[in-house]
């Protein structure tokens, strides 16, 4: 069996459904549209309205990040830090109002997360009950004032709550929707006695999703947690690669994403994953500010029989390559649809991960 055929059979499985027509439809479709933290260009990321809007706008998968509460519950947040006024040499950020809560002032602490020293408030220092008292805020408040208008309105969600949203949408509309789950900081949490991989396995078993037919895909920038998951579950896996650096759990070995993007690296990934998720600049070649062709990394992934998903498409000028910008205001929207069409039209890409699924939906032939 050829590598490409093996990839097609592994990736495009049939999702069980209530109707014959739906049961004959492979999921996810190729190309697949993943909503990055929900419709996060419109609402604070990973909130109920962000996910609901993404489903309404045609997303095939809800992309989300998972960390753990102190009592081991998978919580949907992008970072271990809920707010970090001091993040090494980088930008301060917050996705919750925890810094304004006097009852949690003493929880502020300094930790090193995946090699980055941070001072702030961290999810694993709070019980789920405590986390549920917090409210979300917009990460990019100056760029997304419409989303920031919702600050303080929405609670944090558990992984199960988002799964229930996707299930309800599928049952109501007959259009399958699933989850693209990113495991965050697994090695960091393991060092604190919290097992993110085990929590995910329990979630999959509880939802009867520990199968290659389940409407769920798991990804991580780390390697070991994915290999351990593969040994214990047939669920589909994507290995995330960054544009620089390397997997945080392989830092001591000097592993880099550049090495993983080579022919040898992609072959190694294919031993435990069905695909890779690549940043745009790693997945595509550019000329004069436009995406023009699949990169060497994409070609090597395909040669190894791996699917390729591309992250992250954002509609504002600040995040778009020069050829797709409109005007000079970083917060104004550019031509996100043209960017999506360029990437999909180049061939070799199986999915896009975007902050606003509605802005690029017309690029997908359905």
mmCIF file of C-alpha atoms in Angstrom:
data_model
loop_
_atom_site.group_PDB
_atom_site.id
_atom_site.type_symbol
_atom_site.label_atom_id
_atom_site.label_comp_id
_atom_site.label_asym_id
_atom_site.label_seq_id
_atom_site.Cartn_x
_atom_site.Cartn_y
_atom_site.Cartn_z
ATOM 1 C CA UNK A 1 0.000 0.000 0.000
ATOM 2 C CA UNK A 2 1.416 3.424 -0.926
ATOM 3 C CA UNK A 3 2.118 6.029 1.729
ATOM 4 C CA UNK A 4 -0.427 8.424 0.229
ATOM 5 C CA UNK A 5 -3.143 5.777 0.151
ATOM 6 C CA UNK A 6 -2.352 4.781 3.707
ATOM 7 C CA UNK A 7 -2.657 8.441 4.713
ATOM 8 C CA UNK A 8 -6.005 8.797 2.987
ATOM 9 C CA UNK A 9 -7.419 5.718 4.679
ATOM 10 C CA UNK A 10 -6.119 6.764 8.097
ATOM 11 C CA UNK A 11 -7.375 10.335 7.875
ATOM 12 C CA UNK A 12 -10.709 10.267 6.077
ATOM 13 C CA UNK A 13 -12.598 7.895 8.317
ATOM 14 C CA UNK A 14 -16.369 7.552 8.355
ATOM 15 C CA UNK A 15 -18.107 9.196 11.278
ATOM 16 C CA UNK A 16 -20.992 7.166 12.721
ATOM 17 C CA UNK A 17 -24.235 9.121 12.504
ATOM 18 C CA UNK A 18 -27.961 8.762 12.761
ATOM 19 C CA UNK A 19 -28.685 8.980 9.065
ATOM 20 C CA UNK A 20 -27.408 6.945 6.140
ATOM 21 C CA UNK A 21 -26.380 10.030 4.169
ATOM 22 C CA UNK A 22 -24.400 11.420 7.063
ATOM 23 C CA UNK A 23 -22.806 8.056 7.842
ATOM 24 C CA UNK A 24 -21.393 7.913 4.328
ATOM 25 C CA UNK A 25 -19.653 11.286 4.691
ATOM 26 C CA UNK A 26 -15.960 11.150 5.622
ATOM 27 C CA UNK A 27 -14.949 13.314 8.553
ATOM 28 C CA UNK A 28 -13.217 15.608 8.684
ATOM 29 C CA UNK A 29 -13.670 16.886 5.135
ATOM 30 C CA UNK A 30 -10.563 17.701 3.145
ATOM 31 C CA UNK A 31 -9.781 20.515 3.341
ATOM 32 C CA UNK A 32 -11.046 20.989 6.883
ATOM 33 C CA UNK A 33 -11.872 24.332 8.460
ATOM 34 C CA UNK A 34 -10.808 24.612 12.110
ATOM 35 C CA UNK A 35 -11.920 27.512 14.295
ATOM 36 C CA UNK A 36 -8.867 28.690 16.258
ATOM 37 C CA UNK A 37 -10.057 28.977 19.859
ATOM 38 C CA UNK A 38 -13.537 29.375 18.383
ATOM 39 C CA UNK A 39 -14.394 32.504 16.415
ATOM 40 C CA UNK A 40 -11.731 34.273 18.452
ATOM 41 C CA UNK A 41 -11.593 37.321 16.176
ATOM 42 C CA UNK A 42 -15.145 38.120 17.283
ATOM 43 C CA UNK A 43 -15.383 37.043 20.931
ATOM 44 C CA UNK A 44 -12.881 36.406 23.739
ATOM 45 C CA UNK A 45 -11.121 33.174 22.907
ATOM 46 C CA UNK A 46 -12.518 29.796 23.901
ATOM 47 C CA UNK A 47 -15.776 31.129 25.302
ATOM 48 C CA UNK A 48 -19.235 29.739 24.666
ATOM 49 C CA UNK A 49 -20.179 32.491 22.156
ATOM 50 C CA UNK A 50 -16.857 32.087 20.337
ATOM 51 C CA UNK A 51 -17.457 28.375 19.858
ATOM 52 C CA UNK A 52 -21.153 28.820 19.009
ATOM 53 C CA UNK A 53 -20.334 31.443 16.389
ATOM 54 C CA UNK A 54 -17.670 29.217 14.848
ATOM 55 C CA UNK A 55 -20.143 26.361 14.496
ATOM 56 C CA UNK A 56 -22.720 28.688 12.973
ATOM 57 C CA UNK A 57 -20.089 29.918 10.519
ATOM 58 C CA UNK A 58 -19.331 26.426 9.238
ATOM 59 C CA UNK A 59 -16.290 25.270 11.198
ATOM 60 C CA UNK A 60 -15.630 21.534 10.962
ATOM 61 C CA UNK A 61 -13.512 21.492 14.110
ATOM 62 C CA UNK A 62 -13.349 23.631 17.216
ATOM 63 C CA UNK A 63 -9.664 24.114 17.945
ATOM 64 C CA UNK A 64 -8.944 24.548 21.639
ATOM 65 C CA UNK A 65 -6.151 24.284 24.174
ATOM 66 C CA UNK A 66 -6.334 22.244 27.347
ATOM 67 C CA UNK A 67 -4.621 22.713 30.702
ATOM 68 C CA UNK A 68 -5.529 21.251 34.108
ATOM 69 C CA UNK A 69 -7.075 22.659 37.248
ATOM 70 C CA UNK A 70 -5.541 21.812 40.611
ATOM 71 C CA UNK A 71 -8.091 19.028 40.991
ATOM 72 C CA UNK A 72 -7.170 17.552 37.605
ATOM 73 C CA UNK A 73 -10.083 18.744 35.454
ATOM 74 C CA UNK A 74 -9.270 19.568 31.792
ATOM 75 C CA UNK A 75 -9.964 23.288 31.370
ATOM 76 C CA UNK A 76 -10.014 25.138 28.074
ATOM 77 C CA UNK A 77 -7.318 27.849 28.207
ATOM 78 C CA UNK A 78 -4.469 28.622 25.821
ATOM 79 C CA UNK A 79 -1.862 29.054 28.538
ATOM 80 C CA UNK A 80 -1.110 27.720 31.972
ATOM 81 C CA UNK A 81 -0.982 31.384 32.971
ATOM 82 C CA UNK A 82 -4.414 32.952 33.306
ATOM 83 C CA UNK A 83 -2.762 36.360 33.441
ATOM 84 C CA UNK A 84 0.943 37.118 33.368
ATOM 85 C CA UNK A 85 1.921 40.794 33.682
ATOM 86 C CA UNK A 86 5.540 39.694 33.437
ATOM 87 C CA UNK A 87 6.502 37.144 30.766
ATOM 88 C CA UNK A 88 10.267 37.088 30.358
ATOM 89 C CA UNK A 89 11.149 39.676 27.716
ATOM 90 C CA UNK A 90 7.821 39.278 25.910
ATOM 91 C CA UNK A 91 4.461 40.993 25.977
ATOM 92 C CA UNK A 92 2.261 40.838 29.075
ATOM 93 C CA UNK A 93 -1.074 39.161 28.536
ATOM 94 C CA UNK A 94 -4.273 38.127 30.232
ATOM 95 C CA UNK A 95 -7.223 36.014 29.127
ATOM 96 C CA UNK A 96 -9.093 36.209 32.452
ATOM 97 C CA UNK A 97 -9.843 38.848 35.073
ATOM 98 C CA UNK A 98 -7.929 37.005 37.803
ATOM 99 C CA UNK A 99 -5.520 39.924 38.333
ATOM 100 C CA UNK A 100 -8.447 42.107 39.427
ATOM 101 C CA UNK A 101 -9.744 39.636 42.013
ATOM 102 C CA UNK A 102 -8.499 40.566 45.500
ATOM 103 C CA UNK A 103 -9.432 37.126 46.855
ATOM 104 C CA UNK A 104 -6.774 35.603 44.587
ATOM 105 C CA UNK A 105 -4.030 38.203 45.041
ATOM 106 C CA UNK A 106 -1.885 35.783 47.062
ATOM 107 C CA UNK A 107 -1.936 33.219 44.223
ATOM 108 C CA UNK A 108 0.372 35.383 42.132
ATOM 109 C CA UNK A 109 3.659 33.560 41.745
ATOM 110 C CA UNK A 110 6.633 33.032 39.466
ATOM 111 C CA UNK A 111 7.152 29.847 37.470
ATOM 112 C CA UNK A 112 9.139 28.640 34.492
ATOM 113 C CA UNK A 113 6.744 27.248 31.907
ATOM 114 C CA UNK A 114 8.304 25.427 28.958
ATOM 115 C CA UNK A 115 11.542 27.309 29.507
ATOM 116 C CA UNK A 116 9.956 30.768 29.890
ATOM 117 C CA UNK A 117 9.981 32.522 33.260
ATOM 118 C CA UNK A 118 6.553 33.988 34.039
ATOM 119 C CA UNK A 119 5.057 35.874 36.948
ATOM 120 C CA UNK A 120 1.296 35.674 37.225
ATOM 121 C CA UNK A 121 -1.619 33.401 38.068
ATOM 122 C CA UNK A 122 -1.650 29.787 36.859
ATOM 123 C CA UNK A 123 -4.584 27.465 36.223
ATOM 124 C CA UNK A 124 -3.075 24.518 38.082
ATOM 125 C CA UNK A 125 -3.075 26.568 41.304
ATOM 126 C CA UNK A 126 -6.880 26.871 41.246
ATOM 127 C CA UNK A 127 -9.629 24.318 41.715
ATOM 128 C CA UNK A 128 -12.280 24.059 39.042
ATOM 129 C CA UNK A 129 -14.763 25.703 41.392
ATOM 130 C CA UNK A 130 -12.432 28.686 41.756
ATOM 131 C CA UNK A 131 -11.723 28.879 38.030
ATOM 132 C CA UNK A 132 -15.459 28.977 37.360
ATOM 133 C CA UNK A 133 -15.696 32.268 39.279
ATOM 134 C CA UNK A 134 -13.339 33.972 36.801
ATOM 135 C CA UNK A 135 -14.449 35.724 33.632
ATOM 136 C CA UNK A 136 -12.667 35.933 30.287
ATOM 137 C CA UNK A 137 -11.079 38.976 28.666
ATOM 138 C CA UNK A 138 -9.847 39.651 25.127
ATOM 139 C CA UNK A 139 -6.145 38.938 24.562
ATOM 140 C CA UNK A 140 -5.770 41.521 21.751
ATOM 141 C CA UNK A 141 -7.930 44.311 23.180
ATOM 142 C CA UNK A 142 -6.520 47.121 20.995
ATOM 143 C CA UNK A 143 -6.822 45.106 17.791
ATOM 144 C CA UNK A 144 -10.218 43.623 18.617
ATOM 145 C CA UNK A 145 -12.316 46.188 20.492
ATOM 146 C CA UNK A 146 -15.532 44.456 19.430
ATOM 147 C CA UNK A 147 -14.414 41.327 21.203
ATOM 148 C CA UNK A 148 -13.088 43.294 24.169
ATOM 149 C CA UNK A 149 -16.602 44.701 24.642
ATOM 150 C CA UNK A 150 -17.471 41.228 25.959
ATOM 151 C CA UNK A 151 -14.803 41.303 28.682
ATOM 152 C CA UNK A 152 -16.018 40.083 32.030
ATOM 153 C CA UNK A 153 -19.151 38.392 30.668
ATOM 154 C CA UNK A 154 -18.224 34.751 30.072
ATOM 155 C CA UNK A 155 -16.934 31.969 32.350
ATOM 156 C CA UNK A 156 -14.122 29.563 31.619
ATOM 157 C CA UNK A 157 -15.198 26.273 30.063
ATOM 158 C CA UNK A 158 -14.174 22.705 30.697
ATOM 159 C CA UNK A 159 -13.215 20.395 27.857
ATOM 160 C CA UNK A 160 -16.399 18.421 28.457
ATOM 161 C CA UNK A 161 -18.559 21.515 28.074
ATOM 162 C CA UNK A 162 -17.066 22.241 24.648
ATOM 163 C CA UNK A 163 -17.498 18.603 23.617
ATOM 164 C CA UNK A 164 -21.154 18.881 24.585
ATOM 165 C CA UNK A 165 -21.511 21.989 22.390
ATOM 166 C CA UNK A 166 -20.112 20.119 19.392
ATOM 167 C CA UNK A 167 -22.311 17.092 20.052
ATOM 168 C CA UNK A 168 -25.425 19.248 20.343
ATOM 169 C CA UNK A 169 -24.599 21.025 17.075
ATOM 170 C CA UNK A 170 -24.123 17.715 15.266
ATOM 171 C CA UNK A 171 -27.407 16.348 16.603
ATOM 172 C CA UNK A 172 -29.315 19.531 15.807
ATOM 173 C CA UNK A 173 -27.998 20.201 12.297
ATOM 174 C CA UNK A 174 -26.864 16.793 11.025
ATOM 175 C CA UNK A 175 -23.529 18.400 10.101
ATOM 176 C CA UNK A 176 -20.694 16.712 12.011
ATOM 177 C CA UNK A 177 -18.544 19.010 14.112
ATOM 178 C CA UNK A 178 -15.618 17.842 16.192
ATOM 179 C CA UNK A 179 -12.742 18.990 18.351
ATOM 180 C CA UNK A 180 -9.103 19.713 17.578
ATOM 181 C CA UNK A 181 -7.619 19.431 21.068
ATOM 182 C CA UNK A 182 -4.187 20.859 21.802
ATOM 183 C CA UNK A 183 -2.478 19.497 24.909
ATOM 184 C CA UNK A 184 -0.528 22.300 26.590
ATOM 185 C CA UNK A 185 2.428 22.026 28.955
ATOM 186 C CA UNK A 186 2.153 18.270 29.549
ATOM 187 C CA UNK A 187 5.726 17.840 30.822
ATOM 188 C CA UNK A 188 5.470 20.989 32.946
ATOM 189 C CA UNK A 189 2.254 19.757 34.536
ATOM 190 C CA UNK A 190 3.697 16.254 35.029
ATOM 191 C CA UNK A 191 6.475 17.779 37.116
ATOM 192 C CA UNK A 192 3.754 19.187 39.395
ATOM 193 C CA UNK A 193 2.027 15.846 39.768
ATOM 194 C CA UNK A 194 -0.710 16.476 37.194
ATOM 195 C CA UNK A 195 -1.111 13.999 34.332
ATOM 196 C CA UNK A 196 -2.616 15.752 31.306
ATOM 197 C CA UNK A 197 -2.323 12.676 29.090
ATOM 198 C CA UNK A 198 -4.248 10.522 31.552
ATOM 199 C CA UNK A 199 -6.928 13.203 31.920
ATOM 200 C CA UNK A 200 -7.371 13.260 28.154
ATOM 201 C CA UNK A 201 -7.633 9.466 27.962
ATOM 202 C CA UNK A 202 -10.332 9.516 30.629
ATOM 203 C CA UNK A 203 -12.179 12.214 28.674
ATOM 204 C CA UNK A 204 -11.996 10.155 25.470
ATOM 205 C CA UNK A 205 -13.224 7.014 27.213
ATOM 206 C CA UNK A 206 -16.040 8.857 28.957
ATOM 207 C CA UNK A 207 -17.269 10.206 25.605
ATOM 208 C CA UNK A 208 -16.639 6.926 23.757
ATOM 209 C CA UNK A 209 -14.165 8.802 21.576
ATOM 210 C CA UNK A 210 -11.064 6.638 21.973
ATOM 211 C CA UNK A 211 -11.169 5.509 18.361
ATOM 212 C CA UNK A 212 -9.960 6.531 14.925
ATOM 213 C CA UNK A 213 -13.602 7.142 14.001
ATOM 214 C CA UNK A 214 -14.232 9.686 16.742
ATOM 215 C CA UNK A 215 -14.894 13.352 15.873
ATOM 216 C CA UNK A 216 -11.730 14.423 17.623
ATOM 217 C CA UNK A 217 -8.086 15.051 16.734
ATOM 218 C CA UNK A 218 -5.370 15.607 19.326
ATOM 219 C CA UNK A 219 -2.283 17.760 18.805
ATOM 220 C CA UNK A 220 0.644 19.127 20.771
ATOM 221 C CA UNK A 221 3.955 20.898 20.328
ATOM 222 C CA UNK A 222 5.367 18.266 22.671
ATOM 223 C CA UNK A 223 6.316 14.794 21.485
ATOM 224 C CA UNK A 224 6.220 12.426 24.437
ATOM 225 C CA UNK A 225 2.594 13.045 25.400
ATOM 226 C CA UNK A 226 1.542 12.216 21.822
ATOM 227 C CA UNK A 227 3.640 9.053 21.695
ATOM 228 C CA UNK A 228 2.154 7.903 24.999
ATOM 229 C CA UNK A 229 -1.321 8.668 23.712
ATOM 230 C CA UNK A 230 -0.684 6.645 20.565
ATOM 231 C CA UNK A 231 0.390 3.661 22.679
ATOM 232 C CA UNK A 232 -2.911 3.758 24.565
ATOM 233 C CA UNK A 233 -5.484 5.008 22.054
ATOM 234 C CA UNK A 234 -6.139 4.909 18.285
ATOM 235 C CA UNK A 235 -7.434 8.502 18.318
ATOM 236 C CA UNK A 236 -6.081 10.629 15.470
ATOM 237 C CA UNK A 237 -3.030 12.778 16.190
ATOM 238 C CA UNK A 238 -1.343 15.850 14.719
ATOM 239 C CA UNK A 239 2.204 16.827 15.651
ATOM 240 C CA UNK A 240 2.438 20.593 15.976
ATOM 241 C CA UNK A 241 5.604 22.243 14.693
ATOM 242 C CA UNK A 242 6.680 25.812 15.347
ATOM 243 C CA UNK A 243 8.513 28.192 13.083
ATOM 244 C CA UNK A 244 11.499 28.349 15.428
ATOM 245 C CA UNK A 245 12.851 26.548 18.458
ATOM 246 C CA UNK A 246 11.823 23.012 19.250
ATOM 247 C CA UNK A 247 9.447 20.862 21.294
ATOM 248 C CA UNK A 248 9.666 21.971 24.951
ATOM 249 C CA UNK A 249 9.858 18.401 26.227
ATOM 250 C CA UNK A 250 12.879 17.725 23.977
ATOM 251 C CA UNK A 251 14.864 20.857 24.851
ATOM 252 C CA UNK A 252 17.484 18.896 26.804
ATOM 253 C CA UNK A 253 18.150 16.757 23.714
ATOM 254 C CA UNK A 254 18.515 19.820 21.491
ATOM 255 C CA UNK A 255 15.649 18.763 19.214
ATOM 256 C CA UNK A 256 14.394 21.449 16.827
ATOM 257 C CA UNK A 257 11.331 21.892 14.662
ATOM 258 C CA UNK A 258 13.664 22.317 11.693
ATOM 259 C CA UNK A 259 14.928 18.780 12.276
ATOM 260 C CA UNK A 260 11.380 17.497 12.597
ATOM 261 C CA UNK A 261 10.454 19.149 9.287
ATOM 262 C CA UNK A 262 13.083 17.155 7.388
ATOM 263 C CA UNK A 263 12.395 13.923 5.509
ATOM 264 C CA UNK A 264 13.803 11.908 8.412
ATOM 265 C CA UNK A 265 11.832 13.924 10.934
ATOM 266 C CA UNK A 266 8.538 13.534 9.092
ATOM 267 C CA UNK A 267 9.095 9.790 8.784
ATOM 268 C CA UNK A 268 9.573 9.630 12.555
ATOM 269 C CA UNK A 269 6.367 11.607 13.130
ATOM 270 C CA UNK A 270 4.446 9.232 10.860
ATOM 271 C CA UNK A 271 5.164 6.419 13.336
ATOM 272 C CA UNK A 272 2.722 7.929 15.859
ATOM 273 C CA UNK A 273 0.697 10.647 14.092
ATOM 274 C CA UNK A 274 -1.584 10.951 11.084
ATOM 275 C CA UNK A 275 -0.587 14.513 10.320
ATOM 276 C CA UNK A 276 1.287 17.670 11.187
ATOM 277 C CA UNK A 277 0.132 21.198 11.925
ATOM 278 C CA UNK A 278 2.548 23.749 10.477
ATOM 279 C CA UNK A 279 2.749 27.536 10.781
ATOM 280 C CA UNK A 280 2.157 29.341 7.499
ATOM 281 C CA UNK A 281 5.783 30.309 7.045
ATOM 282 C CA UNK A 282 6.881 26.688 7.447
ATOM 283 C CA UNK A 283 4.092 25.214 5.323
ATOM 284 C CA UNK A 284 4.283 27.597 2.376
ATOM 285 C CA UNK A 285 6.796 29.320 0.111
ATOM 286 C CA UNK A 286 6.344 33.067 -0.416
ATOM 287 C CA UNK A 287 7.181 35.470 -3.222
ATOM 288 C CA UNK A 288 6.549 39.217 -3.099
ATOM 289 C CA UNK A 289 4.355 38.914 -0.043
ATOM 290 C CA UNK A 290 2.170 36.136 -1.478
ATOM 291 C CA UNK A 291 1.967 32.423 -0.727
ATOM 292 C CA UNK A 292 2.865 30.666 -3.958
ATOM 293 C CA UNK A 293 3.613 26.973 -3.370
ATOM 294 C CA UNK A 294 3.923 24.226 -0.764
ATOM 295 C CA UNK A 295 7.218 24.363 1.112
ATOM 296 C CA UNK A 296 9.796 21.620 1.408
ATOM 297 C CA UNK A 297 8.338 20.756 4.827
ATOM 298 C CA UNK A 298 4.864 20.254 3.350
ATOM 299 C CA UNK A 299 6.263 18.121 0.567
ATOM 300 C CA UNK A 300 8.220 15.973 3.032
ATOM 301 C CA UNK A 301 5.111 15.544 5.184
ATOM 302 C CA UNK A 302 3.114 14.390 2.181
ATOM 303 C CA UNK A 303 5.868 12.010 1.141
ATOM 304 C CA UNK A 304 5.664 10.472 4.623
ATOM 305 C CA UNK A 305 1.882 10.021 4.261
ATOM 306 C CA UNK A 306 0.975 12.804 6.677
ATOM 307 C CA UNK A 307 -1.884 15.274 6.468
ATOM 308 C CA UNK A 308 -0.905 18.955 6.652
ATOM 309 C CA UNK A 309 -2.935 21.551 8.538
ATOM 310 C CA UNK A 310 -1.811 25.195 8.502
ATOM 311 C CA UNK A 311 -2.012 27.675 11.394
ATOM 312 C CA UNK A 312 -3.036 30.424 12.142
ATOM 313 C CA UNK A 313 -4.978 32.590 9.695
ATOM 314 C CA UNK A 314 -6.101 35.879 11.244
ATOM 315 C CA UNK A 315 -8.099 38.556 9.433
ATOM 316 C CA UNK A 316 -6.382 41.726 10.671
ATOM 317 C CA UNK A 317 -3.651 43.497 8.699
ATOM 318 C CA UNK A 318 -1.195 43.010 11.563
ATOM 319 C CA UNK A 319 -1.207 39.260 10.973
ATOM 320 C CA UNK A 320 -1.476 39.157 7.180
ATOM 321 C CA UNK A 321 1.418 39.011 4.692
ATOM 322 C CA UNK A 322 1.896 42.318 2.815
ATOM 323 C CA UNK A 323 0.052 41.290 -0.357
ATOM 324 C CA UNK A 324 -3.154 40.568 1.580
ATOM 325 C CA UNK A 325 -3.330 43.769 3.655
ATOM 326 C CA UNK A 326 -5.797 46.587 3.063
ATOM 327 C CA UNK A 327 -4.591 49.996 4.170
ATOM 328 C CA UNK A 328 -2.050 50.653 6.881
ATOM 329 C CA UNK A 329 -4.075 50.351 10.094
ATOM 330 C CA UNK A 330 -2.929 47.131 11.804
ATOM 331 C CA UNK A 331 -6.395 46.598 13.295
ATOM 332 C CA UNK A 332 -8.260 46.893 9.993
ATOM 333 C CA UNK A 333 -9.254 43.741 8.192
ATOM 334 C CA UNK A 334 -7.321 42.724 5.122
ATOM 335 C CA UNK A 335 -8.116 40.087 2.512
ATOM 336 C CA UNK A 336 -8.093 36.935 4.624
ATOM 337 C CA UNK A 337 -10.129 35.125 1.984
ATOM 338 C CA UNK A 338 -7.475 35.719 -0.670
ATOM 339 C CA UNK A 339 -4.814 34.357 1.684
ATOM 340 C CA UNK A 340 -6.872 31.229 2.373
ATOM 341 C CA UNK A 341 -7.494 30.682 -1.334
ATOM 342 C CA UNK A 342 -3.791 31.043 -2.072
ATOM 343 C CA UNK A 343 -2.825 28.425 0.507
ATOM 344 C CA UNK A 344 -5.542 25.953 -0.437
ATOM 345 C CA UNK A 345 -5.051 26.516 -4.144
ATOM 346 C CA UNK A 346 -1.381 25.646 -3.963
ATOM 347 C CA UNK A 347 -2.194 22.018 -3.242
ATOM 348 C CA UNK A 348 -0.904 19.764 -0.468
ATOM 349 C CA UNK A 349 -2.850 21.346 2.389
ATOM 350 C CA UNK A 350 -5.546 19.361 4.201
ATOM 351 C CA UNK A 351 -6.880 22.056 6.495
ATOM 352 C CA UNK A 352 -6.670 25.632 7.736
ATOM 353 C CA UNK A 353 -6.900 26.865 11.313
ATOM 354 C CA UNK A 354 -8.373 30.366 11.505
ATOM 355 C CA UNK A 355 -9.562 32.958 14.020
ATOM 356 C CA UNK A 356 -12.642 33.838 11.948
ATOM 357 C CA UNK A 357 -14.068 30.889 9.996
ATOM 358 C CA UNK A 358 -16.693 33.085 8.314
ATOM 359 C CA UNK A 359 -13.999 35.271 6.739
ATOM 360 C CA UNK A 360 -12.458 32.359 4.814
ATOM 361 C CA UNK A 361 -15.348 29.925 4.470
ATOM 362 C CA UNK A 362 -15.820 30.689 0.767
ATOM 363 C CA UNK A 363 -12.345 29.283 0.075
ATOM 364 C CA UNK A 364 -13.628 25.804 0.910
ATOM 365 C CA UNK A 365 -15.446 23.920 -1.819
ATOM 366 C CA UNK A 366 -18.451 22.270 -0.168
#
